[in-house]
Coordinates of C-alpha atoms in Angstrom, one line a residue:
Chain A
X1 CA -7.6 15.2 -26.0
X2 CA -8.6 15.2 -22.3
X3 CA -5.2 13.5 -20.1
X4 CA -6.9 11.6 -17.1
X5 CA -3.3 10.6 -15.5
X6 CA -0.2 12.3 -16.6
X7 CA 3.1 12.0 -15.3
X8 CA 6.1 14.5 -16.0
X9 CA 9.7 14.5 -15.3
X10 CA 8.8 12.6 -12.3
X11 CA 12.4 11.8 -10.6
X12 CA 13.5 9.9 -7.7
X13 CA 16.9 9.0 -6.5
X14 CA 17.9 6.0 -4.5
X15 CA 21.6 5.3 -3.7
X16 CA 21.3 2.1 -6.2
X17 CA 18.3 3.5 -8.9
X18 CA 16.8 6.2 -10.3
X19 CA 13.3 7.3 -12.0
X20 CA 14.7 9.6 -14.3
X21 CA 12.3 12.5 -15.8
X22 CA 9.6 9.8 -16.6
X23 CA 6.7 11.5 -18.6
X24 CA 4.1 9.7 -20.1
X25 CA 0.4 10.5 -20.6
X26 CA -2.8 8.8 -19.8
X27 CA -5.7 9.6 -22.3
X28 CA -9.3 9.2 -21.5
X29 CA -10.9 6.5 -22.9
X30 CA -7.9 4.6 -23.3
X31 CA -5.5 1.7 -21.7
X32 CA -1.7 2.5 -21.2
X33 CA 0.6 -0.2 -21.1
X34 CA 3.4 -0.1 -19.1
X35 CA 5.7 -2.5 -19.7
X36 CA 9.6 -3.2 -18.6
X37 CA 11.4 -5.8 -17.2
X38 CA 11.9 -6.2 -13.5
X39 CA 13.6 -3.2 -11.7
X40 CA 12.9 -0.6 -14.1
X41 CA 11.1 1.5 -12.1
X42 CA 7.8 0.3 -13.4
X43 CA 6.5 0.4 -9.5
X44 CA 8.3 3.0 -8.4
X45 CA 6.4 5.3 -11.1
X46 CA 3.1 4.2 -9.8
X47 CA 4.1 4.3 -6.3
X48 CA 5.5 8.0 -6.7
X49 CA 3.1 9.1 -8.8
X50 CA 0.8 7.8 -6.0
X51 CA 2.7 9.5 -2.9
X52 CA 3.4 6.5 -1.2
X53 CA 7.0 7.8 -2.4
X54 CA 8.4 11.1 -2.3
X55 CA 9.5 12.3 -5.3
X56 CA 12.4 14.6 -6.2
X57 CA 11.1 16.2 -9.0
X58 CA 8.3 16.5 -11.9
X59 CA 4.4 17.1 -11.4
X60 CA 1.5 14.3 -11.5
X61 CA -2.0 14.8 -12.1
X62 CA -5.0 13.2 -11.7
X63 CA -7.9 13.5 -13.6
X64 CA -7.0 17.3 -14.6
X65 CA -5.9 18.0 -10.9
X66 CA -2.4 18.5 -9.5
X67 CA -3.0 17.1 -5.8
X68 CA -4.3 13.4 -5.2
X69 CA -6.8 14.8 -3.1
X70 CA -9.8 13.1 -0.8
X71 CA -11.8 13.6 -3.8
X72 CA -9.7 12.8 -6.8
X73 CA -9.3 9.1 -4.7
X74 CA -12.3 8.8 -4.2
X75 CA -12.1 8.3 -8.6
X76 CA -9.1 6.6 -8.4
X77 CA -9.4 2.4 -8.3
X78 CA -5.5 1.0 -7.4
X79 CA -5.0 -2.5 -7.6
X80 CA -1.1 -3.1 -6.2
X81 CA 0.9 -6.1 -6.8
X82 CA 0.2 -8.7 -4.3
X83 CA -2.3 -8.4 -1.8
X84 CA -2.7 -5.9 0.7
X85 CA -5.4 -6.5 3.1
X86 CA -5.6 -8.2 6.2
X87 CA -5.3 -11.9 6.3
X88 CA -7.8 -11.8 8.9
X89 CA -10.7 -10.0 7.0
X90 CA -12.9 -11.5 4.9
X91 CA -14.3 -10.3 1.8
X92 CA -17.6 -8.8 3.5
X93 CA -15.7 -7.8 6.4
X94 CA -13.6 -5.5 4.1
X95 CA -16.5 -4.4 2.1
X96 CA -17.9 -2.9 5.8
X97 CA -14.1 -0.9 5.7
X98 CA -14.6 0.3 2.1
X99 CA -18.2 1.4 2.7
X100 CA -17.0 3.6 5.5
X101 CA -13.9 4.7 3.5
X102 CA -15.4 5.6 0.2
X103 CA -18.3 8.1 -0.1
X104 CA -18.9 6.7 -3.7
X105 CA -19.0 3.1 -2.5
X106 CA -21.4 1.0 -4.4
X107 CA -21.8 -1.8 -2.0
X108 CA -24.4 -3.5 -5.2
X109 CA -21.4 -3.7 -7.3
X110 CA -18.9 -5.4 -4.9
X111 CA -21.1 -8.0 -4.0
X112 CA -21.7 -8.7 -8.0
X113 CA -18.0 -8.8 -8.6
X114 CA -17.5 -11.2 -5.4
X115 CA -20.3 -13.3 -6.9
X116 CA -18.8 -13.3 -10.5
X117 CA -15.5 -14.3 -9.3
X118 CA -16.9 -16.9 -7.1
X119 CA -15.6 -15.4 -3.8
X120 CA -16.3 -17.1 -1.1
X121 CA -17.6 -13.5 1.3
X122 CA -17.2 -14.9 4.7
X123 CA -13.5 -17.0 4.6
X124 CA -10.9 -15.5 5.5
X125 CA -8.5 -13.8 2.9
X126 CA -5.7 -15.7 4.7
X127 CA -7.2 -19.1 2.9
X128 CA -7.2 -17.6 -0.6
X129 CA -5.5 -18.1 -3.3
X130 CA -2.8 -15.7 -5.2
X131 CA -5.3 -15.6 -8.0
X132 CA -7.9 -14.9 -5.5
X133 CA -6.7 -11.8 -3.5
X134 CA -6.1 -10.3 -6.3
X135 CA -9.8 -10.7 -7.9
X136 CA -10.7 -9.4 -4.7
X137 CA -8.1 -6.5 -4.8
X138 CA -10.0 -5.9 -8.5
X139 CA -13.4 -6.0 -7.6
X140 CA -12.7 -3.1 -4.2
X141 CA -11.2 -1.2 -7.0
X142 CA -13.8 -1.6 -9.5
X143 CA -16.8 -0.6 -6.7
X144 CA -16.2 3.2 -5.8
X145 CA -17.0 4.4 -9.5
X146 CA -13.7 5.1 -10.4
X147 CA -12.5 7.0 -13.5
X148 CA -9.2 5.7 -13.5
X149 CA -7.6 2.7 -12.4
X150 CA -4.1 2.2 -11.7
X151 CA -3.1 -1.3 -11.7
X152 CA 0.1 -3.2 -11.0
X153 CA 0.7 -6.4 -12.4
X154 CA -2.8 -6.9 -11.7
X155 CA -3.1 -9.6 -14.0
X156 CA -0.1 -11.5 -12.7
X157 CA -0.6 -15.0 -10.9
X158 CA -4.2 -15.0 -12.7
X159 CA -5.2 -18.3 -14.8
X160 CA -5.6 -17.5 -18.4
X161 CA -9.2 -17.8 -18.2
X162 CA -10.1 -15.2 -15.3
X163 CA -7.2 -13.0 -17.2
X164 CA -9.1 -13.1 -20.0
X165 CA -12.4 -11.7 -18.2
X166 CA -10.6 -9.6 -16.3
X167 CA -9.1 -7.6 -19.7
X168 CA -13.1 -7.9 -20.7
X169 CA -13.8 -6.0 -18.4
X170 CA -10.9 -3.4 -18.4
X171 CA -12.0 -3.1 -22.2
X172 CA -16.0 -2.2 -21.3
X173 CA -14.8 -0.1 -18.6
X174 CA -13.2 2.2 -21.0
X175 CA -16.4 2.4 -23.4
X176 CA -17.1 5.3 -21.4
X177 CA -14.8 8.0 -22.7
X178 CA -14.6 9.5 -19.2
X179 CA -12.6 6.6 -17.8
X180 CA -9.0 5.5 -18.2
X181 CA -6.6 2.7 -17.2
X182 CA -2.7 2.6 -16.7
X183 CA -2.1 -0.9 -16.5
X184 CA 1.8 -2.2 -15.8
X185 CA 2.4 -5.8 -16.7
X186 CA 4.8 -8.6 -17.4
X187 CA 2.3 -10.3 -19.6
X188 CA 2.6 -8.4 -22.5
X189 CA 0.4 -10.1 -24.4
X190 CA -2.2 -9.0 -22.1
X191 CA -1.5 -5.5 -23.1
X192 CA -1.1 -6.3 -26.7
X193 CA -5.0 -7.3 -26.6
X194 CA -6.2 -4.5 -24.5
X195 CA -3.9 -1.5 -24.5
X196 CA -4.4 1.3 -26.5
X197 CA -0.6 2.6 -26.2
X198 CA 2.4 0.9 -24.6
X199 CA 5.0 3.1 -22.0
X200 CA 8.4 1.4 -21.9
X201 CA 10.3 1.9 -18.5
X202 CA 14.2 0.5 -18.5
X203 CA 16.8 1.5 -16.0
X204 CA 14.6 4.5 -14.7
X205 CA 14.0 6.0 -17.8
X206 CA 11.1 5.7 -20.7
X207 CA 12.7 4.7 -23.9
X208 CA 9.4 5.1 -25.9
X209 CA 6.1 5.9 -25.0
X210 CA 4.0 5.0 -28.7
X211 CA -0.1 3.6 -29.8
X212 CA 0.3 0.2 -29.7
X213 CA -0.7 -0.3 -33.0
X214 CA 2.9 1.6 -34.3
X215 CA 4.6 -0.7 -32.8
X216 CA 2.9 -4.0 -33.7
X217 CA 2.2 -2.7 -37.1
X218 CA 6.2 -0.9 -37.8
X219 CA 8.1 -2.5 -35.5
X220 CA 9.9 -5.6 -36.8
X221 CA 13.1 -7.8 -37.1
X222 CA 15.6 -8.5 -39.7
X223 CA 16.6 -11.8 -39.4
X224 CA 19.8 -11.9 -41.0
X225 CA 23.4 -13.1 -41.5
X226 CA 26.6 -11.9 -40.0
X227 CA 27.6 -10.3 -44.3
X228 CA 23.7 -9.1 -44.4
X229 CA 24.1 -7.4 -40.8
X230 CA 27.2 -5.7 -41.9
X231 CA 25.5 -4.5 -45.1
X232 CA 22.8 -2.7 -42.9
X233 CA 22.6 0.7 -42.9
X234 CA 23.5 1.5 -38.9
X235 CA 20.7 4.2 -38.7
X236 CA 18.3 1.6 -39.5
X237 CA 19.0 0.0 -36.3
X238 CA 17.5 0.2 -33.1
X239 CA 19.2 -2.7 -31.4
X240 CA 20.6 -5.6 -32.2
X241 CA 21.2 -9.6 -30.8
X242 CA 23.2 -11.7 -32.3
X243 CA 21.8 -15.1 -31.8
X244 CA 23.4 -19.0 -32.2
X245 CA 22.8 -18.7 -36.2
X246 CA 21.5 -15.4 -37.0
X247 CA 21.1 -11.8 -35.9
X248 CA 18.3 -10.4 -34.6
X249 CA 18.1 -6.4 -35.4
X250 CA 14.9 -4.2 -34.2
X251 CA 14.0 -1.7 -36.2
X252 CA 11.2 1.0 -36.3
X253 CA 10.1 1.0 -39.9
X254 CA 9.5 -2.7 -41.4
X255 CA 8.0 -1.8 -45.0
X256 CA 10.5 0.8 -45.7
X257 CA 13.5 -2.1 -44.4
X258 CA 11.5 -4.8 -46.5
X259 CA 12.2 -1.9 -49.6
X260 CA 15.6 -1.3 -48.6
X261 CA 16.6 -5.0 -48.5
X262 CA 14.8 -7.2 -50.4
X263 CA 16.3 -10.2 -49.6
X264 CA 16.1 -9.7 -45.6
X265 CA 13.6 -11.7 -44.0
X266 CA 11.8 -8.7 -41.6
X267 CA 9.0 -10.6 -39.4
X268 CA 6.7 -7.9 -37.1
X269 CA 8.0 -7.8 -33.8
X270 CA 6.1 -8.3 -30.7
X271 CA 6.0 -6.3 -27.7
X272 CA 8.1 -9.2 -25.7
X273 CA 10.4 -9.3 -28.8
X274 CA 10.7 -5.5 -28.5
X275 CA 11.0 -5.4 -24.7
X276 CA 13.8 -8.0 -25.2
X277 CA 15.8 -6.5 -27.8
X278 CA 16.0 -2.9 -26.1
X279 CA 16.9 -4.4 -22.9
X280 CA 19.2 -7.2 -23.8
X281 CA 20.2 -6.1 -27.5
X282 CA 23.1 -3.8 -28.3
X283 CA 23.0 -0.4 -30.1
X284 CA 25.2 1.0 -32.6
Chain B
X1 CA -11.1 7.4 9.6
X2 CA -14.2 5.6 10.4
X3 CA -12.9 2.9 8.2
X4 CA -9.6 2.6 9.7
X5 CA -10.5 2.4 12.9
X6 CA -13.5 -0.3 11.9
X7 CA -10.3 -2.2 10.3
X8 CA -8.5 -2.2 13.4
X9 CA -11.5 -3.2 15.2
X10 CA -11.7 -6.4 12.7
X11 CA -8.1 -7.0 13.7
X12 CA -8.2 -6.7 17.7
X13 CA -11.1 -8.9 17.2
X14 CA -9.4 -11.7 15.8
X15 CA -6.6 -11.4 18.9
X16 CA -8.9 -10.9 21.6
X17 CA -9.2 -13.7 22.8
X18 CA -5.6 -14.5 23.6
X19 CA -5.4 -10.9 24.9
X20 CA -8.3 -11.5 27.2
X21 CA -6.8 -15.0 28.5
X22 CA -3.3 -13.4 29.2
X23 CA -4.8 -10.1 30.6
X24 CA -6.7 -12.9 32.7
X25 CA -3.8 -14.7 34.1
X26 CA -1.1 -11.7 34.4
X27 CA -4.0 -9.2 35.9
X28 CA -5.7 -12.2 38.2
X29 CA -1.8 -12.9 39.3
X30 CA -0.4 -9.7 40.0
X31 CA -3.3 -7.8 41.3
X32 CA -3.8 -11.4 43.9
X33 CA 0.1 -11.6 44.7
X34 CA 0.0 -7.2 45.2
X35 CA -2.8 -5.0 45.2
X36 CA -6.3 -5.3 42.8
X37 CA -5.3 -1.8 42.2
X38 CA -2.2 -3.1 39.8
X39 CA -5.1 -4.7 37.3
X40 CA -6.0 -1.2 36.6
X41 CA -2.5 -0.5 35.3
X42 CA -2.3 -4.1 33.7
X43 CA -5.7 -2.7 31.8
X44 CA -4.6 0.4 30.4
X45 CA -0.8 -0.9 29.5
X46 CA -2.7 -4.3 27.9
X47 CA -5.0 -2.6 25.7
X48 CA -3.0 0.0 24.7
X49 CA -0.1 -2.2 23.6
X50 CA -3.0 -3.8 21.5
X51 CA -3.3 -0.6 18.8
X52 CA 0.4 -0.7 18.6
X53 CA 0.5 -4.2 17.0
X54 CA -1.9 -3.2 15.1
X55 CA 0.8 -0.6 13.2
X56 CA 2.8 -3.8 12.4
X57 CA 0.1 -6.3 11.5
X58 CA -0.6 -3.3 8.9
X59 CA 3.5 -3.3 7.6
X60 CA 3.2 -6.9 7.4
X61 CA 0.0 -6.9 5.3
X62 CA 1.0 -4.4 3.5
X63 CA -2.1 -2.4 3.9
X64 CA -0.4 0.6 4.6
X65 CA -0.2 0.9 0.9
X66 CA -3.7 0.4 0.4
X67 CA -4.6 3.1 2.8
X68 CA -2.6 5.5 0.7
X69 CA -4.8 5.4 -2.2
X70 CA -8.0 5.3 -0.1
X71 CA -10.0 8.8 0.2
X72 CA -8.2 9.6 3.5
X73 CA -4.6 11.9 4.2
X74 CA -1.3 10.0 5.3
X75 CA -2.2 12.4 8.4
X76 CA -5.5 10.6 9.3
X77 CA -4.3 7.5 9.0
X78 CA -1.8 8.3 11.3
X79 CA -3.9 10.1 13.5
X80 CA -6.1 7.0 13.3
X81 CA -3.5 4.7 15.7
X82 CA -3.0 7.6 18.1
X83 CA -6.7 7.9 18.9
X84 CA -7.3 3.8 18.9
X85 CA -4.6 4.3 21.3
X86 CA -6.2 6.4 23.6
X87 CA -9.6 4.8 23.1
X88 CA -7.9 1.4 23.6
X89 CA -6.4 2.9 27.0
X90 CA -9.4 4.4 28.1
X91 CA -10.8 1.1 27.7
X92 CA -8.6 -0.4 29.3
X93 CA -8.5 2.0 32.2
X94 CA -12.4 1.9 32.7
X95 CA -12.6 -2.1 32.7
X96 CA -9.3 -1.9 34.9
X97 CA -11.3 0.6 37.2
X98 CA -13.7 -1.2 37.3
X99 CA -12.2 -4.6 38.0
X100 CA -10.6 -3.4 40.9
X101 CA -13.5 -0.9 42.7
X102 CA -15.2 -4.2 42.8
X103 CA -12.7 -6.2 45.0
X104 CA -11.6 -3.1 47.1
X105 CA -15.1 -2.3 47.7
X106 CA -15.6 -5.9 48.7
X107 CA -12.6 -5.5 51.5
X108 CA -13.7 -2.4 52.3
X109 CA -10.6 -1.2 51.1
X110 CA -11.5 1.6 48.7
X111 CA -10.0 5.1 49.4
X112 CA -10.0 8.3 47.1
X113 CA -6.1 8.6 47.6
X114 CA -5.2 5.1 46.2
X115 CA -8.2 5.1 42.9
X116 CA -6.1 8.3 42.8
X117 CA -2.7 7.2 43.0
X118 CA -2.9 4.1 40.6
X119 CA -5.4 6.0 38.1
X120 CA -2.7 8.4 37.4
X121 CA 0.0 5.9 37.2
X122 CA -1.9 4.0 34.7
X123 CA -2.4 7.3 32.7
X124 CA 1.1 8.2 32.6
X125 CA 2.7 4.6 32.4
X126 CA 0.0 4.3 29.1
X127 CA 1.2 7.7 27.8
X128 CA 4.5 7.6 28.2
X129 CA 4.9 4.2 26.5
X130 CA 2.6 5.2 24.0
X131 CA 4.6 8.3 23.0
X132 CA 7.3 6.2 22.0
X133 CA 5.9 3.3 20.8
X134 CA 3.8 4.8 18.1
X135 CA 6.5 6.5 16.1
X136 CA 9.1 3.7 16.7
X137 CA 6.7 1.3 15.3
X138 CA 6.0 3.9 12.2
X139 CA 9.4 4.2 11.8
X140 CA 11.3 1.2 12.9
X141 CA 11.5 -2.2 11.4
X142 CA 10.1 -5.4 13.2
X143 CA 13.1 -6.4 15.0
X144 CA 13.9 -2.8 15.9
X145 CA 9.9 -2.1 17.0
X146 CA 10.7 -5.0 19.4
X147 CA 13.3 -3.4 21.6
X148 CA 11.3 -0.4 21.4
X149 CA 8.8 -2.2 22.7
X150 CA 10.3 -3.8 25.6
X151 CA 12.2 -0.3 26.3
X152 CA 9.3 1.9 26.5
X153 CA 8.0 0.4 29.5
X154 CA 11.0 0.3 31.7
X155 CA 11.8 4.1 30.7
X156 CA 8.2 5.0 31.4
X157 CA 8.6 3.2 35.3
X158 CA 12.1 5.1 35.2
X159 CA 10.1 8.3 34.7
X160 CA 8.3 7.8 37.5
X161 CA 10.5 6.5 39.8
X162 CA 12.9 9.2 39.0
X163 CA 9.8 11.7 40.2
X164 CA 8.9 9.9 42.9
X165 CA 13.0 11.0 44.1
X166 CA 12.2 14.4 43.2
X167 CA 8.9 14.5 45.0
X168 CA 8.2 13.3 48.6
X169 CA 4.2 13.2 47.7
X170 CA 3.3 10.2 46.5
X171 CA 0.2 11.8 45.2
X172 CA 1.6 14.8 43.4
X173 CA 4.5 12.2 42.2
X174 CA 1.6 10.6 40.5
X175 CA -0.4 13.6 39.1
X176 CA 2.9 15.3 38.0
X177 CA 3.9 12.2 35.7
X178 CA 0.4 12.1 34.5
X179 CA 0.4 15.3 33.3
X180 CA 4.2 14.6 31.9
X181 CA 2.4 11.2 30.1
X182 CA -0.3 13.7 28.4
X183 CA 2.4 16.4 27.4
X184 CA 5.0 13.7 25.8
X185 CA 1.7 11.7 24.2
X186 CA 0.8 14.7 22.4
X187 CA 4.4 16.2 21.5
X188 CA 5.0 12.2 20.1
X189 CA 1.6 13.1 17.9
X190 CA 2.5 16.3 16.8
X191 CA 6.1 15.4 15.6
X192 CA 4.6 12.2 14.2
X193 CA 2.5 14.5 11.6
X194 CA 4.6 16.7 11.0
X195 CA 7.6 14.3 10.3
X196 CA 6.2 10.7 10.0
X197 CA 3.7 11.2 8.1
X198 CA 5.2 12.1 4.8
X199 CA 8.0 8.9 4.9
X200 CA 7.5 6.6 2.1
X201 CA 5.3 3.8 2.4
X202 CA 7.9 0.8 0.4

């Protein structure tokens, strides 16, 4: 299987933080996930990965090379939290920029996207919405023929609706076996309809990276008791919450805990759910 | 860097005419109350100052970080503001040339040695500023950039002041700092690539 972003023991210190040894993989034709709460280090990976940062440590490449090169961006769409353009450039005015920035620039497909997203190409970016710059931030990074995107929270302060075509779109983009997407996101449920495996960053660190489908389809939660949780075998547990009436325990294999006990009520576990219990839960 | 520069193009525009109107009323004062030779000055220090605001209006948008993933080095996007710079002050110095040949020539004022004495005291009063206004503003925040901002201009006069003591020429004073403007401009570059340019972008 061809890697068309991969990250490995990629390290960075602060005085307060650290992104420690993160290594995940990118595989063609797919969507990563990469999901963890706020502070995790979710933007710091992308960022360092990116060499906005200096890292400390580990290798990145890009589309089978070691060095973001001229040409390797040139492949390479990035859509960064927030917008990042020039409140006093409009749309067609930044299209102009791109076109002299990008050799692959396909000025066609930029004014299709500004059309499908109904943006307006001559007012100002200062007078657009959050939802907005952000389609605009999508549609620059969607019209230099990229093979990979990187996007950060991307899909944040979109309306359902616009989300929705947006992840259409993320989901035909990778039809072609040659492309790839690392999307990082809040909305998990976002990623639990398009992403093909899910990277979780807390405190600096990845605690799993796994297909999506193991972890919707094994993953789960014994609800139980204070007797039942006591009962539990402790290497069955992942992490636990112990809630107003019940406990909450994670744990990775959900047949094989429905075998073990019966009478526990195991319900699948969602990637929010998951997210939740490894960050806020306690481990034995 | 053709895009980067056509970006800061798009962004002078949209302050230009401000710019224009003050250059208007500090040049038109200054050069009435003094010389028409001090618009040249006013010119090349005006737009100059220009391409450095441009450094912060791209921290505050945070474009910076959008320039790092488009197909150009850290280096040539740096490079980028220290040749606007120069084009901006060349600008500047042409128009301000220009502006005051027309009133001297109109007193019958014009002589070689003063085109010559305030042509290299814009160069090296643009230079000098320049070389220490581009890295502070890389490197410094906001606030910070502003103190830079109002100290390179008194340090660059001090420069030349302090040569002037040194020198009884006036001329040579002139074409000695001029040349010291063009050394420091191009040491403040190459430190600026070798050092700036690999500081994270946050």
């Amino acid at each position: 299987m061809n890697h068309a972003f991969m990250v490995s023991g990629l390290t960075k210190t602060y005085k307060d933080f650290t992104l420690d040894q993160v290594s995940f993989t990118v595989p063609s034709g797919s969507i990563v996930g990469l999901i963890g709460e706020n502070g995790a280090g979710k933007s710091t990976t992308i960022h360092t990965a990116l060499g906005l940062i200096q890292k400390d440590a580990g290798t990145v490449s890009f589309l089978g090379r070691e060095d973001l090169d001229n040409d390797t961006k040139e492949q390479v769409g990035v859509v960064f939290d927030g917008s990042n353009y020039p409140e006093v450039l409009s749309p067609k005015k930044l299209g102009r920029i791109m076109k002299n920035s990008y050799h692959s620039w396909d000025d066609q497909a930029y004014w299709d996207l500004l059309r499908q997203f109904s943006l307006p190409p001559d007012k100002q970016i200062k007078q657009f919405s959050k939802g907005m710059k952000m389609k605009l931030a999508i549609s620059v990074a969607f019209s230099h023929h990229s093979k990979l995107l990187i996007l950060d929270e991307a899909t944040s302060g979109l309306d359902p609706v616009i989300r929705d075509d947006i992840l259409d779109m993320l989901l035909d983009f990778v039809q072609d076996e040659e492309h790839a997407i690392l999307l990082s996101s809040h909305i998990t449920s976002d990623l639990e309809k398009v992403a093909d495996y899910i990277v979780f960053i807390h405190q600096g660190k990845v605690v799993f990276s796994k297909p999506k489908d193991e972890l919707l389809e094994q993953y789960g939660i014994i609800k139980c008791g204070a007797a039942q949780f006591d009962a539990l075998d402790k290497s069955d547990i992942i992490a636990y919450r112990k809630m107003d009436y019940e406990w909450q325990v994670l744990t990775a294999h959900r047949s094989q805990m429905q075998q073990k006990y019966p009478k526990a009520m195991i319900v699948p576990a969602t990637l929010d759910e998951i997210m939740l219990l490894y960050v806020k839960g306690e481990t034995k | 860097m053709k895009g980067l520069l056509l970006k800061d193009y798009y962004l002078i525009k949209s302050v230009l005419f401000i710019i224009a109107l003050i250059f208007a009323i500090i040049g038109g004062g200054i050069s009435f109350l003094t010389s028409p030779w001090a618009i040249c000055i006013i010119a090349t220090i005006m737009l100059g100052m220009i391409s450095v605001t441009t450094i912060n209006m791209d921290k505050t948008s945070g474009w910076r970080k959008a320039a790092c993933v488009l197909p150009v080095s850290k280096k040539t996007a740096l490079d980028s503001k220290y040749v606007l710079y120069l084009l901006l002050s060349g600008i500047g110095f042409t128009l301000g040339m220009v502006l005051s040949v027309i009133p001297s020539l109109m007193k019958n004022q014009l002589d070689l040695s003063t085109i010559l004495l305030f042509a290299s005291i814009s160069v090296a009063m643009a230079l000098l500023a320049g070389s220490i206004t581009i890295p502070c503003c890389f490197l410094l925040s906001e606030e910070k950039n502003m103190v830079s901002l109002l100290a390179a201009y008194p340090l660059s006069t001090f420069i030349i002041a302090g040569s002037a003591l040194l020198f009884e020429d006036k001329q040579i004073t002139c074409i000695i700092t001029a040349v010291l403007g063009i050394l420091f401009y191009a040491l403040s570059w190459i430190l600026a690539r070798k050092f700036i340019s690999y500081r994270d972008i946050t």
